[in-house]
Short mmCIF file of C-alpha atoms and ligand atoms in Angstrom, two decimals:
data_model
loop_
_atom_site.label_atom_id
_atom_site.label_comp_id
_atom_site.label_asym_id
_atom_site.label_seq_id
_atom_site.Cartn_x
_atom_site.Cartn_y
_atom_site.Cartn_z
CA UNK A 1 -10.24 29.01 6.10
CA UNK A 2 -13.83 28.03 6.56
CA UNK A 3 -16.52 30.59 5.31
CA UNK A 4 -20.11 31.31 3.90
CA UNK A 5 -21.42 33.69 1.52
CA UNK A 6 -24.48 35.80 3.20
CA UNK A 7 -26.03 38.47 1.36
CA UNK A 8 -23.27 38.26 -1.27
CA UNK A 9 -20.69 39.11 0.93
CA UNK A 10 -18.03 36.04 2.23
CA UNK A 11 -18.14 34.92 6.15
CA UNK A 12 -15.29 33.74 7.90
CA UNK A 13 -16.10 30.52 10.18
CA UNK A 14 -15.18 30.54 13.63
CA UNK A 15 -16.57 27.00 13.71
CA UNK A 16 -13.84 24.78 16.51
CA UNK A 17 -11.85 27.91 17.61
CA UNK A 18 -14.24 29.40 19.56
CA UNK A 19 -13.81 26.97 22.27
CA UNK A 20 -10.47 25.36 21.02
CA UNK A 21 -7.92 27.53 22.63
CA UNK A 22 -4.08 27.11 22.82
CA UNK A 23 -3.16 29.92 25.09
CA UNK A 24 -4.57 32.16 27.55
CA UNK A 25 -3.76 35.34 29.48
CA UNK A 26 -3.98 36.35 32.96
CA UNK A 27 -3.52 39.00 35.49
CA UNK A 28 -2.77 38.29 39.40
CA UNK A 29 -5.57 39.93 41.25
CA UNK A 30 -4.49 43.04 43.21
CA UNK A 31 -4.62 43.63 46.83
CA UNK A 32 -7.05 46.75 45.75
CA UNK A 33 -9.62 44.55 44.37
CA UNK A 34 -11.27 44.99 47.07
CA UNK A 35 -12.42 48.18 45.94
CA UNK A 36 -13.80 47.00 42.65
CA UNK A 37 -16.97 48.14 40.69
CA UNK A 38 -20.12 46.12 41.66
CA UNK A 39 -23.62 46.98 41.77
CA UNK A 40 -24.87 45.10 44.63
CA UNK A 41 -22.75 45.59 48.17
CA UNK A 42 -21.91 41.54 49.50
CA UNK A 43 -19.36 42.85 51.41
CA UNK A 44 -15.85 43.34 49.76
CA UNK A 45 -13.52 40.09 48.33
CA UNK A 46 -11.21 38.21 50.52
CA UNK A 47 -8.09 38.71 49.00
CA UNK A 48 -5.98 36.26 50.35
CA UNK A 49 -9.10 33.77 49.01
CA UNK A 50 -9.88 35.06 46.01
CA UNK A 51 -6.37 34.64 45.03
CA UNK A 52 -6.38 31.14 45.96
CA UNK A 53 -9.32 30.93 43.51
CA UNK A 54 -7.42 32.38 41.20
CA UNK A 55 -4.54 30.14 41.50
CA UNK A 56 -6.86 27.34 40.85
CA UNK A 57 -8.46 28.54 37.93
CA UNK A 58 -4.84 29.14 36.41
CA UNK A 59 -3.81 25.61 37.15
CA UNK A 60 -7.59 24.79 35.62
CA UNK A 61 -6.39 26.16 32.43
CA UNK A 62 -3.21 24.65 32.14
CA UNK A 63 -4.70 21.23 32.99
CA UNK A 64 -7.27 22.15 29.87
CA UNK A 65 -3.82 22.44 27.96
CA UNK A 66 -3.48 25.84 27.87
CA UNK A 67 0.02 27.80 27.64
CA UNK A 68 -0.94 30.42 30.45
CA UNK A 69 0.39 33.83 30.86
CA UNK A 70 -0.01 35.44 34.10
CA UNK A 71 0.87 38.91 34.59
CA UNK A 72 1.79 40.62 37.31
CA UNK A 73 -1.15 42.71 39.43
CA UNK A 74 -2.20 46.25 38.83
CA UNK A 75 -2.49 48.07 42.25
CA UNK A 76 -4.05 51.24 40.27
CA UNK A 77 -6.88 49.29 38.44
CA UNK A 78 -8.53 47.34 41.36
CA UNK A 79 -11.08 45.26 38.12
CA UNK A 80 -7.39 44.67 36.48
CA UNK A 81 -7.72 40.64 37.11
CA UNK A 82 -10.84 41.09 34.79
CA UNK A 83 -8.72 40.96 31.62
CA UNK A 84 -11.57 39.60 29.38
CA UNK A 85 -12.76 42.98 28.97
CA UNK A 86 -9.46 44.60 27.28
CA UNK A 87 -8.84 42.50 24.34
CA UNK A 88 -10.87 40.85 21.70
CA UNK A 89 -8.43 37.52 20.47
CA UNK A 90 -9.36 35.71 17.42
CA UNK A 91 -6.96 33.36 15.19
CA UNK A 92 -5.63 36.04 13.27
CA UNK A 93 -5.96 39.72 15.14
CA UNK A 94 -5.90 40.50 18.69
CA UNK A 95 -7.95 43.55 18.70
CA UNK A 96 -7.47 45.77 22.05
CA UNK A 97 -10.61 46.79 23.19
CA UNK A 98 -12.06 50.21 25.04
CA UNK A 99 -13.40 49.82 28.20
CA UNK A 100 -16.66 51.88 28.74
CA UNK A 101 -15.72 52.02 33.18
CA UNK A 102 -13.63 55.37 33.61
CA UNK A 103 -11.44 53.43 36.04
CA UNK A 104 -10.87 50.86 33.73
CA UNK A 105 -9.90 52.41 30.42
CA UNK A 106 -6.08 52.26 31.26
CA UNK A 107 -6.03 48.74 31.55
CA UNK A 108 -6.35 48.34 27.70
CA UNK A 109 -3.17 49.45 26.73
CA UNK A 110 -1.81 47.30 29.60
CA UNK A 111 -2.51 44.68 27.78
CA UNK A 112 -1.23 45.32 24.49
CA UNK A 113 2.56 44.50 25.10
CA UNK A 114 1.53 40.94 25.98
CA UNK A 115 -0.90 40.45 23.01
CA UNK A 116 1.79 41.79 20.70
CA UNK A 117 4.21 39.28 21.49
CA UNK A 118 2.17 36.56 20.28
CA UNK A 119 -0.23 38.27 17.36
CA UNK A 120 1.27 39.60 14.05
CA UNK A 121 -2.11 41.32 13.82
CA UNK A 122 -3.15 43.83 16.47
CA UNK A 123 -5.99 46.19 16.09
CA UNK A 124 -6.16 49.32 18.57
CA UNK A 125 -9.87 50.41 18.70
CA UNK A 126 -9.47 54.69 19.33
CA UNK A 127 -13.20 55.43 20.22
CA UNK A 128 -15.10 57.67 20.96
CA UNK A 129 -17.36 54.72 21.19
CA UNK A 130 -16.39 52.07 24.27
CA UNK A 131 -16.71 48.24 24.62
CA UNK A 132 -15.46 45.53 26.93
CA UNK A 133 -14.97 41.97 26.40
CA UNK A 134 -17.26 40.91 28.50
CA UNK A 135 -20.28 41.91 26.27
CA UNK A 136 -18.57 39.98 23.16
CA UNK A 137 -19.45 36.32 22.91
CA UNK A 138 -18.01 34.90 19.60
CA UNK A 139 -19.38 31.56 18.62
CA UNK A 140 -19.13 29.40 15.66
CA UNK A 141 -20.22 31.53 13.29
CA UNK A 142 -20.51 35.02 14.08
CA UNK A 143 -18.90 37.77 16.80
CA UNK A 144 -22.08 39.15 19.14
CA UNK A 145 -21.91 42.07 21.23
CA UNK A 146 -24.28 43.11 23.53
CA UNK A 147 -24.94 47.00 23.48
CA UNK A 148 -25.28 47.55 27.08
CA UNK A 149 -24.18 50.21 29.85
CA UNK A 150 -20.11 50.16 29.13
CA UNK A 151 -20.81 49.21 25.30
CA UNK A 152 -22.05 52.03 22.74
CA UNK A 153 -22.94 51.38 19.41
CA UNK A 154 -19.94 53.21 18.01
CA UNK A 155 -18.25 50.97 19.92
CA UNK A 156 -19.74 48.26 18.08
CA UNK A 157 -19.56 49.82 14.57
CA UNK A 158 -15.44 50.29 15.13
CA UNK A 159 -15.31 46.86 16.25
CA UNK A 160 -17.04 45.49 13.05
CA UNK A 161 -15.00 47.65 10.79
CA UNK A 162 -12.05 46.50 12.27
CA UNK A 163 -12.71 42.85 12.04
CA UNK A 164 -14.06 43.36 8.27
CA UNK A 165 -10.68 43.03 6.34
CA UNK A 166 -10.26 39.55 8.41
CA UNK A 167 -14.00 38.30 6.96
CA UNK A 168 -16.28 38.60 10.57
CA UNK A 169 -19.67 38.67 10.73
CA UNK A 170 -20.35 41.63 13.62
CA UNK A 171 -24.21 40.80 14.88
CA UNK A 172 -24.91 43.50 17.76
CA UNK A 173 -27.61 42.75 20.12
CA UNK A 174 -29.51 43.74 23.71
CA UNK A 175 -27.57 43.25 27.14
CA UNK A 176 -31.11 42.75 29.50
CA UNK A 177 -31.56 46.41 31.43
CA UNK A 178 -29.57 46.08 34.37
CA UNK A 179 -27.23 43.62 33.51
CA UNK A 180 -23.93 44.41 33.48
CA UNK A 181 -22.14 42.40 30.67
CA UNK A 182 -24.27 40.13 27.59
CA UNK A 183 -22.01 37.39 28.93
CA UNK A 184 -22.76 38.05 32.77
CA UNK A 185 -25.62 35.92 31.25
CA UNK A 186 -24.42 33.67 28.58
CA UNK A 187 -21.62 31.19 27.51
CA UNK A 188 -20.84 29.07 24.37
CA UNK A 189 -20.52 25.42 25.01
CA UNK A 190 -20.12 24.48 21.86
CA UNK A 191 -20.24 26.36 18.14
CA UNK A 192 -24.12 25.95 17.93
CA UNK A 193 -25.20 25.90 21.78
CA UNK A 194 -25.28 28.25 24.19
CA UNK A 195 -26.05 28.70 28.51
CA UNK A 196 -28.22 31.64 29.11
CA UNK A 197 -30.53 32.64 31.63
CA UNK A 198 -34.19 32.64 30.56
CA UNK A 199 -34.12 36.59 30.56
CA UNK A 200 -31.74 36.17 27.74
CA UNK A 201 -32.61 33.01 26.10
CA UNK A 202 -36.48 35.00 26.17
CA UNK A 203 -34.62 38.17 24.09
CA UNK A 204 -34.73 35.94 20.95
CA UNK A 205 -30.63 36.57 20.74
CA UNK A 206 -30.16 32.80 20.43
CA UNK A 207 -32.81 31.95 18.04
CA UNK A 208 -30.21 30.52 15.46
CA UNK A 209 -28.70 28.68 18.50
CA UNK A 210 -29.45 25.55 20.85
CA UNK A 211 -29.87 27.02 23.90
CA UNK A 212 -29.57 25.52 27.55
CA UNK A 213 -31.46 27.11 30.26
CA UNK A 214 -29.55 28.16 33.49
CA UNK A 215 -31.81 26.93 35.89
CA UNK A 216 -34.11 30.01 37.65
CA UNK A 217 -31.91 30.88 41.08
CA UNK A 218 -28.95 30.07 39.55
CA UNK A 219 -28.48 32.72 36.82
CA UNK A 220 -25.03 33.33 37.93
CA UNK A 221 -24.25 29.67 36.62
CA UNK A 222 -25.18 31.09 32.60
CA UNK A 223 -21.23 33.04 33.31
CA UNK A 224 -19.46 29.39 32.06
CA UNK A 225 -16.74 29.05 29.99
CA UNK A 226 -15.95 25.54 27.25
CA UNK A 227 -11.94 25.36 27.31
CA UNK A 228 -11.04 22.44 25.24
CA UNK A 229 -13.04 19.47 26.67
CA UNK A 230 -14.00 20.69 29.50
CA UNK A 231 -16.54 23.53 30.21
CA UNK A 232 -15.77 25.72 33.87
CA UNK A 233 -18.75 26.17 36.01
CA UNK A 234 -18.69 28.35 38.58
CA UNK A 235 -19.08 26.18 42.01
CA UNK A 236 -22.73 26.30 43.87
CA UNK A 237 -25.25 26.13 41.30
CA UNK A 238 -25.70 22.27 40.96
CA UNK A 239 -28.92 21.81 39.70
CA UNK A 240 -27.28 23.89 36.13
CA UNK A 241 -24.46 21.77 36.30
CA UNK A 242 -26.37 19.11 36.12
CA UNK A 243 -27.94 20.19 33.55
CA UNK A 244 -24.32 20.76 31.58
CA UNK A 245 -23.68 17.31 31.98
CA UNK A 246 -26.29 15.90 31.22
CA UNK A 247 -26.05 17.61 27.82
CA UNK A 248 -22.81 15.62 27.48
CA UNK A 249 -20.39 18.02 28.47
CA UNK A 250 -17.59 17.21 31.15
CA UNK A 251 -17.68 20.30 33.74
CA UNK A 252 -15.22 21.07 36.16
CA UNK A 253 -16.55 23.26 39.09
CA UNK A 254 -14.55 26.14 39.98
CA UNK A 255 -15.23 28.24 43.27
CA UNK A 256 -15.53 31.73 42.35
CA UNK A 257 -17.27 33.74 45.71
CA UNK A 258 -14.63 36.42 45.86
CA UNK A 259 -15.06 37.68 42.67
CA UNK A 260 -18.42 37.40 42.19
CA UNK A 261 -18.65 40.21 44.64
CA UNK A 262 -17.30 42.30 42.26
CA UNK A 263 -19.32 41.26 39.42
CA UNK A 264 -16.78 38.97 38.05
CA UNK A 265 -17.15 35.90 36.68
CA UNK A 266 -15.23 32.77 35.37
CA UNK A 267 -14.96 34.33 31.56
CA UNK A 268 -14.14 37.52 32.64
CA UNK A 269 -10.61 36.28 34.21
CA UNK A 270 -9.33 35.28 31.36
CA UNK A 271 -8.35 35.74 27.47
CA UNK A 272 -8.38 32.15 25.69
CA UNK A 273 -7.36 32.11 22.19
CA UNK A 274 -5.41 30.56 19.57
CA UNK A 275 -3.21 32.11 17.27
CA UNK A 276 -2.88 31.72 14.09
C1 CIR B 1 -16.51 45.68 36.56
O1 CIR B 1 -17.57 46.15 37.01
O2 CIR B 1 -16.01 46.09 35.53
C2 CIR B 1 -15.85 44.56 37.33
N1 CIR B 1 -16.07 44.73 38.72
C3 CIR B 1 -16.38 43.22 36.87
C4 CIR B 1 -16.01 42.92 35.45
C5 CIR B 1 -16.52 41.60 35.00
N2 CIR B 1 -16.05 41.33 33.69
C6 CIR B 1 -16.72 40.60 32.82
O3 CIR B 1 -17.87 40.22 33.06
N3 CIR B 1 -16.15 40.37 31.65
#
């Protein structure tokens, strides 16, 4: 297994795997998602659309050559298709997370049974602190969360000491005021370089990284995902695209309207991982 000594202590590489996934999990969007959290009122999601979008992005992932699990909708968590923000999954532990939402802390141990089936190793964080997926953005070398409204500190710290018999470096840093997730405004596209809006890019989180700019209007296109060969942009936001691909990576737009009225993005409707 890859790793590095820092400060004396031994550092397990993430290097390939995280972007190099084998499997991913699911949930069918429920007809209730249309009374999901958001901060901003656009109106409520079209569900009859946004599971069409979600069909796509499924097939999306399977044509990435991912094994896809897709489980079946939650009527009582309406944010239930957001599964990102339940589980941590790296090569060797699955670590079921805490959401910080009140109507969302259920859907944690929803997720367990699935992630047990295909981890030896799963971890089941027991709080007080909270923390959702969608603040943790693990990259090549290192597993960053953003403190931020639904992730506490203790959160963090029971994260970190969780992930320490398995050799993870735990780096906590800002979500931007306001934002909801640290990965409503950042992606990896590779294991050194990162999409972030210039808020985020400005915070200093990336200075170890190479960093592509989302291009000002488009923030919403920094919520990317790399899968494989391919990195999923959400659809509309062509002049970041273009910007993706002219890096050298091969996008594939996905349209993503519906649940971007709930605050979701492309990340957050999945969990991509490979186990070892
Ligand atoms: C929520 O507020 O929790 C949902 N409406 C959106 C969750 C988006 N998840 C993510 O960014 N990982």
């Amino acid at each position: 297994m890859a790793s590095q000594e820092t400060h004396g202590r031994k550092v397990r590489l993430i290097t390939d795997a995280s972007f190099r996934f084998t499997h991913a999990i699911t949930r069918i969007p429920p007809r209730s998602a249309v009374a999901g959290l958001r901060s901003q009122d656009h109106g409520d999601p079209e569900i009859a659309t946004l599971t069409e979008h979600h069909r796509l992005y499924v097939q999306a992932l399977r044509d990435a050559g991912l094994e896809v699990t897709t489980l079946e909708a939650l009527e009582e968590f309406p944010d239930s298709l957001f599964v990102e923000d339940t589980a941590l999954c790296l090569p060797e532990v699955a670590v079921i997370l805490r959401p910080g939402a009140p109507t969302r802390a259920g859907e944690a141990a929803a997720m367990a049974p699935a992630l047990a089936s295909l981890y030896r190793n799963v971890v089941e964080l027991v709080g007080p602190g909270t923390i959702e997926g969608g603040d943790i953005l693990t990259t090549g070398s290192e597993v960053m969360v953003g403190l931020s409204e639904r992730t506490t500190s203790a959160g963090v710290a029971e994260l970190a000491e969780a992930l320490a018999p398995f050799g993870y470096q735990v780096t906590a840093v800002e979500t931007p005021e306001g934002v909801l997730h640290f990965k409503t405004e950042c992606s990896l596209l590779d294991a050194t370089t990162v999409l972030a809006t210039r808020q985020l890019a400005a915070s200093g989180a990336f200075a170890n990284y190479t960093v592509i700019e989302a291009e000002p209007g488009e923030e919403a296109a920094a919520n990317s995902i790399r899968v494989n060969d391919v990195v999923f942009m959400p659809q509309g936001y062509p002049r970041t695209s273009a910007r993706v691909r002219a890096a050298g990576f091969d996008v594939v737009e996905l349209p993503n309207s519906e649940c971007h009225k709930i605050d979701g993005g492309l990340s957050c409707l999945s969990l991509r991982f490979s186990p070892s």
